[in-house]
N, C-alpha and C. Protein backbone atom coordinates (compact mmCIF):
# COMPACT_ATOMS: atom_id res chain seq x y z
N UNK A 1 -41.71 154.55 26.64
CA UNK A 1 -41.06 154.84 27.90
C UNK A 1 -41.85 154.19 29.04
N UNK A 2 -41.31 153.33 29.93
CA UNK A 2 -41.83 152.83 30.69
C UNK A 2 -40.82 152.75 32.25
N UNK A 3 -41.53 151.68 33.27
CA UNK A 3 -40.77 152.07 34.31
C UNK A 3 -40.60 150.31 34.21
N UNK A 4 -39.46 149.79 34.81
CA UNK A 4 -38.82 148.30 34.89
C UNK A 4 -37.75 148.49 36.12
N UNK A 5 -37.77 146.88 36.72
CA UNK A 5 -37.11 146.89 37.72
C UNK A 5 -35.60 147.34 37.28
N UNK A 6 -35.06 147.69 38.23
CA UNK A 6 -33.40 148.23 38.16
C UNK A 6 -32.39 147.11 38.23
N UNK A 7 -31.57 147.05 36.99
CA UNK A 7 -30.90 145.91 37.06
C UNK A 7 -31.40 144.47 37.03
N UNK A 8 -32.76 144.44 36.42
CA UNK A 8 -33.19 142.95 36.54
C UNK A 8 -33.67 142.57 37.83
N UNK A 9 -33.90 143.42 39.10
CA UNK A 9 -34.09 143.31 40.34
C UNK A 9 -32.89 142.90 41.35
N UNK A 10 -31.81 142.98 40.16
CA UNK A 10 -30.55 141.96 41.40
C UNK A 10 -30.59 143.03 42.94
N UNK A 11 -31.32 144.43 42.91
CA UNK A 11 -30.64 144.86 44.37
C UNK A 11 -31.78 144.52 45.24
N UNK A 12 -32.54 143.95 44.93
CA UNK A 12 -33.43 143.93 46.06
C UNK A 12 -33.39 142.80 46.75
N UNK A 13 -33.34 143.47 48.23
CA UNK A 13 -32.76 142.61 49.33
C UNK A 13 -31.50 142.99 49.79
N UNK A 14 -30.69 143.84 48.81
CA UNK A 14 -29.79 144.08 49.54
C UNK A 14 -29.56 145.52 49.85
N UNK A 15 -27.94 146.05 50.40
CA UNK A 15 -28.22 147.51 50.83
C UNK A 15 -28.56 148.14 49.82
N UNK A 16 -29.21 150.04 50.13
CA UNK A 16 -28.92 150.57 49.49
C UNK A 16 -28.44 151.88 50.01
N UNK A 17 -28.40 152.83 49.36
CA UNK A 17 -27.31 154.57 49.68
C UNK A 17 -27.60 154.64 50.78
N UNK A 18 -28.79 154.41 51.55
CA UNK A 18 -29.54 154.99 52.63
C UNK A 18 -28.91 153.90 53.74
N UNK A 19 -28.21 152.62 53.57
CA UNK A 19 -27.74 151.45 54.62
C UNK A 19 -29.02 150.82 55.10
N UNK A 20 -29.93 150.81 54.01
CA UNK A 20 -31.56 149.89 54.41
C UNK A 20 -31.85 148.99 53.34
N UNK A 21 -32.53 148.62 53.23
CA UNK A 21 -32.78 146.69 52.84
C UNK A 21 -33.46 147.80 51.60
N UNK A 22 -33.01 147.27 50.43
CA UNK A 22 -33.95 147.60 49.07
C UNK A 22 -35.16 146.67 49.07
N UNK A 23 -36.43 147.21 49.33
CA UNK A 23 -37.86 146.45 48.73
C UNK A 23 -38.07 146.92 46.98
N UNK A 24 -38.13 148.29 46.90
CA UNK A 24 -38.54 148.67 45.31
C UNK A 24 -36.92 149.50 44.64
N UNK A 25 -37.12 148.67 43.28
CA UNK A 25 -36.05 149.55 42.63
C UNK A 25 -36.28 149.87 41.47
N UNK A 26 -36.74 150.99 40.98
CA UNK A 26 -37.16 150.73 39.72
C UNK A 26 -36.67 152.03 38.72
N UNK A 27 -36.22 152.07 37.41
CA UNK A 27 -35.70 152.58 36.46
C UNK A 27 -36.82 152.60 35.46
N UNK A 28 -36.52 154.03 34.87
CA UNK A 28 -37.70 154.83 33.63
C UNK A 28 -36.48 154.70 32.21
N UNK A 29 -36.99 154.05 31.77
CA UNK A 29 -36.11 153.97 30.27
C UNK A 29 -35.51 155.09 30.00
N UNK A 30 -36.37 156.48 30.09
CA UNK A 30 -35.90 157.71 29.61
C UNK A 30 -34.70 158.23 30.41
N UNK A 31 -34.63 157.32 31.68
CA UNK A 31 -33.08 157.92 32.44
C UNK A 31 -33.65 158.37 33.95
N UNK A 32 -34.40 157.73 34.43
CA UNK A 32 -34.80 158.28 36.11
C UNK A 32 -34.53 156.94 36.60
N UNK A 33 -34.63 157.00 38.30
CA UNK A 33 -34.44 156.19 39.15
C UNK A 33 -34.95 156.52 40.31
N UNK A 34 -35.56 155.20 40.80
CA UNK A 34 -36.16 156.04 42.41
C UNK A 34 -36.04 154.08 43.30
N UNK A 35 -36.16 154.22 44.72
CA UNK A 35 -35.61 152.89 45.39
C UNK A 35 -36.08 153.80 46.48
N UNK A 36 -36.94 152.33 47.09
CA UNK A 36 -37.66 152.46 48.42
C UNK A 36 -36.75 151.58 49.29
N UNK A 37 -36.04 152.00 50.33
CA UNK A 37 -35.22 151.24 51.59
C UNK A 37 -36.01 151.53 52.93
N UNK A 38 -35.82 150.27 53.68
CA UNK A 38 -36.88 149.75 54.57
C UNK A 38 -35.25 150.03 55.71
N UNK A 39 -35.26 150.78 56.29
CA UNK A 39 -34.23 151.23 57.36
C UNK A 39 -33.95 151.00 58.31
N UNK A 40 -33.15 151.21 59.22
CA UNK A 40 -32.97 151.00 60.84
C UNK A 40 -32.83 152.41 61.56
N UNK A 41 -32.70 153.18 60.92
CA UNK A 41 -32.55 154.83 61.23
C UNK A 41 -33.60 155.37 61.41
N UNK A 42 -33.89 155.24 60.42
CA UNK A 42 -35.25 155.69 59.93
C UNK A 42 -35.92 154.45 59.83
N UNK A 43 -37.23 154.78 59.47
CA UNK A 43 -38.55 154.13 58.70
C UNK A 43 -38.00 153.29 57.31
N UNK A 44 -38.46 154.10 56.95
CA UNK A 44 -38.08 153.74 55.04
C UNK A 44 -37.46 155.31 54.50
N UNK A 45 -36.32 155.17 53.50
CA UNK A 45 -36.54 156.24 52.83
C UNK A 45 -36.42 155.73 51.10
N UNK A 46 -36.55 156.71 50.44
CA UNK A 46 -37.32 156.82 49.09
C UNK A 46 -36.07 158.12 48.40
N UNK A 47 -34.94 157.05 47.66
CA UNK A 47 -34.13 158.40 47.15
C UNK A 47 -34.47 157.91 45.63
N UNK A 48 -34.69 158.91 44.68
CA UNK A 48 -34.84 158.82 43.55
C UNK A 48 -34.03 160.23 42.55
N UNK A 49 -34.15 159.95 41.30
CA UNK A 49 -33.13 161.28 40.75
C UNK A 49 -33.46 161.37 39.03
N UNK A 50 -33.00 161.92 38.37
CA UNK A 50 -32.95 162.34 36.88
C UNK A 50 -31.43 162.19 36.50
N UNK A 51 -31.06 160.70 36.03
CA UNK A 51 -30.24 160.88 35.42
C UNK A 51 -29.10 162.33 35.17
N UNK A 52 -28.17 162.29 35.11
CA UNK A 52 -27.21 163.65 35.17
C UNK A 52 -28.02 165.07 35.82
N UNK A 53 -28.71 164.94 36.38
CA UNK A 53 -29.67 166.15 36.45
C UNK A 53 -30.08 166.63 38.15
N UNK A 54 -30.48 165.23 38.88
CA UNK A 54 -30.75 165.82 40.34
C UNK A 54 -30.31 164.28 41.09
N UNK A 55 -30.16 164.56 42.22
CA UNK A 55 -30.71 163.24 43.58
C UNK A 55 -31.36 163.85 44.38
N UNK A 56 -31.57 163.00 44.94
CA UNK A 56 -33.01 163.67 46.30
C UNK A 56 -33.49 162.55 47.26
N UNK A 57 -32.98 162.35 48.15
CA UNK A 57 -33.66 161.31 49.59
C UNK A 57 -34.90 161.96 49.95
N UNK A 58 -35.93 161.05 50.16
CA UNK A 58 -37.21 161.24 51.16
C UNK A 58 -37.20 160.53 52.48
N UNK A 59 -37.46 160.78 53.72
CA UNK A 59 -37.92 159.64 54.85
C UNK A 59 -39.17 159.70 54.95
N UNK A 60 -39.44 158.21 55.21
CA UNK A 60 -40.86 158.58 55.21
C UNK A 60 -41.17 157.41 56.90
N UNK A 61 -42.25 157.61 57.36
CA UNK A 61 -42.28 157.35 58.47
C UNK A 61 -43.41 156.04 58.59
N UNK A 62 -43.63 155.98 57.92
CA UNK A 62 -44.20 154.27 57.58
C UNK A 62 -44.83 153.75 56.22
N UNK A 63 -44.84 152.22 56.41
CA UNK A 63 -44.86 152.03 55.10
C UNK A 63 -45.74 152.00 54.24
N UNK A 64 -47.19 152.74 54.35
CA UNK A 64 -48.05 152.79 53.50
C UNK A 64 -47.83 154.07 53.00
N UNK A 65 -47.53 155.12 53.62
CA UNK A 65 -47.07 156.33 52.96
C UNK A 65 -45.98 156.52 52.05
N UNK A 66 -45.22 155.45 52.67
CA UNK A 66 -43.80 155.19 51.80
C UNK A 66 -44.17 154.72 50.22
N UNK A 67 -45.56 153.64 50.14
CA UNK A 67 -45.76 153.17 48.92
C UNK A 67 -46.91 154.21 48.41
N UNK A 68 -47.34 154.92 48.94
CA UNK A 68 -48.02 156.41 48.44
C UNK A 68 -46.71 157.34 47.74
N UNK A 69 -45.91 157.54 48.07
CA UNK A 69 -44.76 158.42 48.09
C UNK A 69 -44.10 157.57 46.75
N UNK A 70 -43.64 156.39 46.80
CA UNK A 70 -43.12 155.99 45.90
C UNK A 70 -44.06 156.35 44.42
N UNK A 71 -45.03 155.84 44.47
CA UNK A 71 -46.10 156.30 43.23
C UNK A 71 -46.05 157.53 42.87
N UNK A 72 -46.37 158.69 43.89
CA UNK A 72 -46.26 159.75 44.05
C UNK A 72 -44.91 160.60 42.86
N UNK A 73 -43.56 159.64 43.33
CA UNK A 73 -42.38 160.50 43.05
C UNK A 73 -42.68 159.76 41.59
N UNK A 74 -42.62 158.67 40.97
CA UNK A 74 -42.57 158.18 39.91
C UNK A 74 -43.33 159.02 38.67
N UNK A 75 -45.22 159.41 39.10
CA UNK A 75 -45.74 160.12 38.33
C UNK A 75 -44.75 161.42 37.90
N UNK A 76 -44.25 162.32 39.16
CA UNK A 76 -43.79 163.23 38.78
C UNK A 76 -42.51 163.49 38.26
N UNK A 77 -41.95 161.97 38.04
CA UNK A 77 -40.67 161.83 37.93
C UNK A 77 -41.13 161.79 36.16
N UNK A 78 -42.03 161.16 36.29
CA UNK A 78 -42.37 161.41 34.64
C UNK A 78 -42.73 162.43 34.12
N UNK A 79 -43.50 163.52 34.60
CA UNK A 79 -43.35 164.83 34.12
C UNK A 79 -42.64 165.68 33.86
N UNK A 80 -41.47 165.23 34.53
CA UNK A 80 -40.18 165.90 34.46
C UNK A 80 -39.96 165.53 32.89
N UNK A 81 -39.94 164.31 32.79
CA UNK A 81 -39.43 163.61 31.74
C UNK A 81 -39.98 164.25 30.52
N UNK A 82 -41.37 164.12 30.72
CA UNK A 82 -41.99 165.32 29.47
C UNK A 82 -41.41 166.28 28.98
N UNK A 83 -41.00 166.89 30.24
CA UNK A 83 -40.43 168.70 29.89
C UNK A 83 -38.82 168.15 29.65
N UNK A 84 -37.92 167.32 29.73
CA UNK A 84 -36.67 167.14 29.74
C UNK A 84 -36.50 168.24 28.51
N UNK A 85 -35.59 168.88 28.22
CA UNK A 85 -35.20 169.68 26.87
C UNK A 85 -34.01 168.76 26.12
N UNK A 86 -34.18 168.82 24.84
CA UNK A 86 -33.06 168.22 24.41
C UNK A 86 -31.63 169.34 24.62
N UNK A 87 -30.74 168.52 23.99
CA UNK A 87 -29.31 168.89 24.19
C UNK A 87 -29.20 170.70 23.70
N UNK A 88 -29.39 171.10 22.91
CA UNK A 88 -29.25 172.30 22.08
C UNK A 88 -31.22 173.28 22.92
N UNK A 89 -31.34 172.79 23.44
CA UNK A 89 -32.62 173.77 23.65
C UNK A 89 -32.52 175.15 24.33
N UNK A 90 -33.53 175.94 23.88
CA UNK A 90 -33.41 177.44 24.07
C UNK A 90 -33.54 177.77 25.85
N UNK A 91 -32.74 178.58 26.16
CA UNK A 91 -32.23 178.92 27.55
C UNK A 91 -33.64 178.75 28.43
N UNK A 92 -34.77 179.47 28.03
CA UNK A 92 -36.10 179.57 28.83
C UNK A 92 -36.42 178.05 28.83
N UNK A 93 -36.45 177.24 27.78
CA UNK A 93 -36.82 176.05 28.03
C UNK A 93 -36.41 175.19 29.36
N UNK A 94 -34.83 175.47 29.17
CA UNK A 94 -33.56 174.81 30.17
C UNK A 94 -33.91 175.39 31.65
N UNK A 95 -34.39 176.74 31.59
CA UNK A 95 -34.79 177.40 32.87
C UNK A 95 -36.18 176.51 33.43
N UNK A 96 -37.02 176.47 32.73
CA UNK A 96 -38.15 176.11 32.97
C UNK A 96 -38.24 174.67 33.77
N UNK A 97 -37.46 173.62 32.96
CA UNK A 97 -37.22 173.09 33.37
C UNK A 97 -36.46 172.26 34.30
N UNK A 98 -35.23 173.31 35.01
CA UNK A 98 -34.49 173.12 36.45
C UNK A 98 -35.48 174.06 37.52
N UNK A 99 -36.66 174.67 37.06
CA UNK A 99 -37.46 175.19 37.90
C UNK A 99 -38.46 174.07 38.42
N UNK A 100 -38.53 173.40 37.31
CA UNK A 100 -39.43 172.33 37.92
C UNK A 100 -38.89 171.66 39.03
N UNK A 101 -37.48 171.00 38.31
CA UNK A 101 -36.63 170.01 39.74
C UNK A 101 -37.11 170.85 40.99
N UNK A 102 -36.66 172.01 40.49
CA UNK A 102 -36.48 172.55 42.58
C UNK A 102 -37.99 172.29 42.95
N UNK A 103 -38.95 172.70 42.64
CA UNK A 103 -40.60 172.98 42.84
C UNK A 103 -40.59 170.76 42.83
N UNK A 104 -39.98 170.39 42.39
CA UNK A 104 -40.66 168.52 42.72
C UNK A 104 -39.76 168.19 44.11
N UNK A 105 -38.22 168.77 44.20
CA UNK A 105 -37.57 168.53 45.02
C UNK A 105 -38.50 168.69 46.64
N UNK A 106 -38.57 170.25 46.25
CA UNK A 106 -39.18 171.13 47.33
C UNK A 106 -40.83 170.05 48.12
N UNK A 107 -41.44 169.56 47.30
CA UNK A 107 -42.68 168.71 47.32
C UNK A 107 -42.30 167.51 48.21
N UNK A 108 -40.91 166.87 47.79
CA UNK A 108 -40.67 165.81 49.12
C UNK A 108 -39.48 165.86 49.55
């Protein structure tokens, strides 16, 4: 499991959800996604998600924090990934782990 650009890199440079210039786009084999947009609204924001599972926008207010933040969401985007439960898993597991989303959500 690793992390690789999204789509071969074709979006970068162009829009993304946020209506800001894609610099980072990058996809986790196991099914995550996260994309740093360089804005006019804002600064930069940083929306990333879990496959069928969450989305979540960050703003962030300049761009060294933004590439702190990006690292930031990726590690924990992989911990998630750890705990993912398979399809048939026992209810506490499934709990445990939409407790996490909110508690990573809640973080940015």
């Amino acid at each position: 499991m690793s992390w690789i650009s999204f789509d071969g890199g074709s979006t970068l440079g162009h829009r993304g959800s946020e209506d800001g210039v894609i610099l980072l786009d990058e996809e986790h084999t196991a099914g995550a996604r996260v994309t740093l947009e360089k804005c006019d609204r804002v600064p930069f924001a940083i929306t990333f998600g879990l496959y069928g599972n969450m989305v979540h926008t960050v703003f962030i207010g300049s761009e060294q924090e933004s590439l702190d933040t990006f690292r930031a969401i990726k590690t924990n985007l992989e911990e998630l990934i750890a705990i993912w439960p398979e399809k048939d898993a026992p209810a506490d597991r499934v709990s445990r782990f939409y407790a996490a989303i909110s508690d990573f959500a809640q973080r940015f």
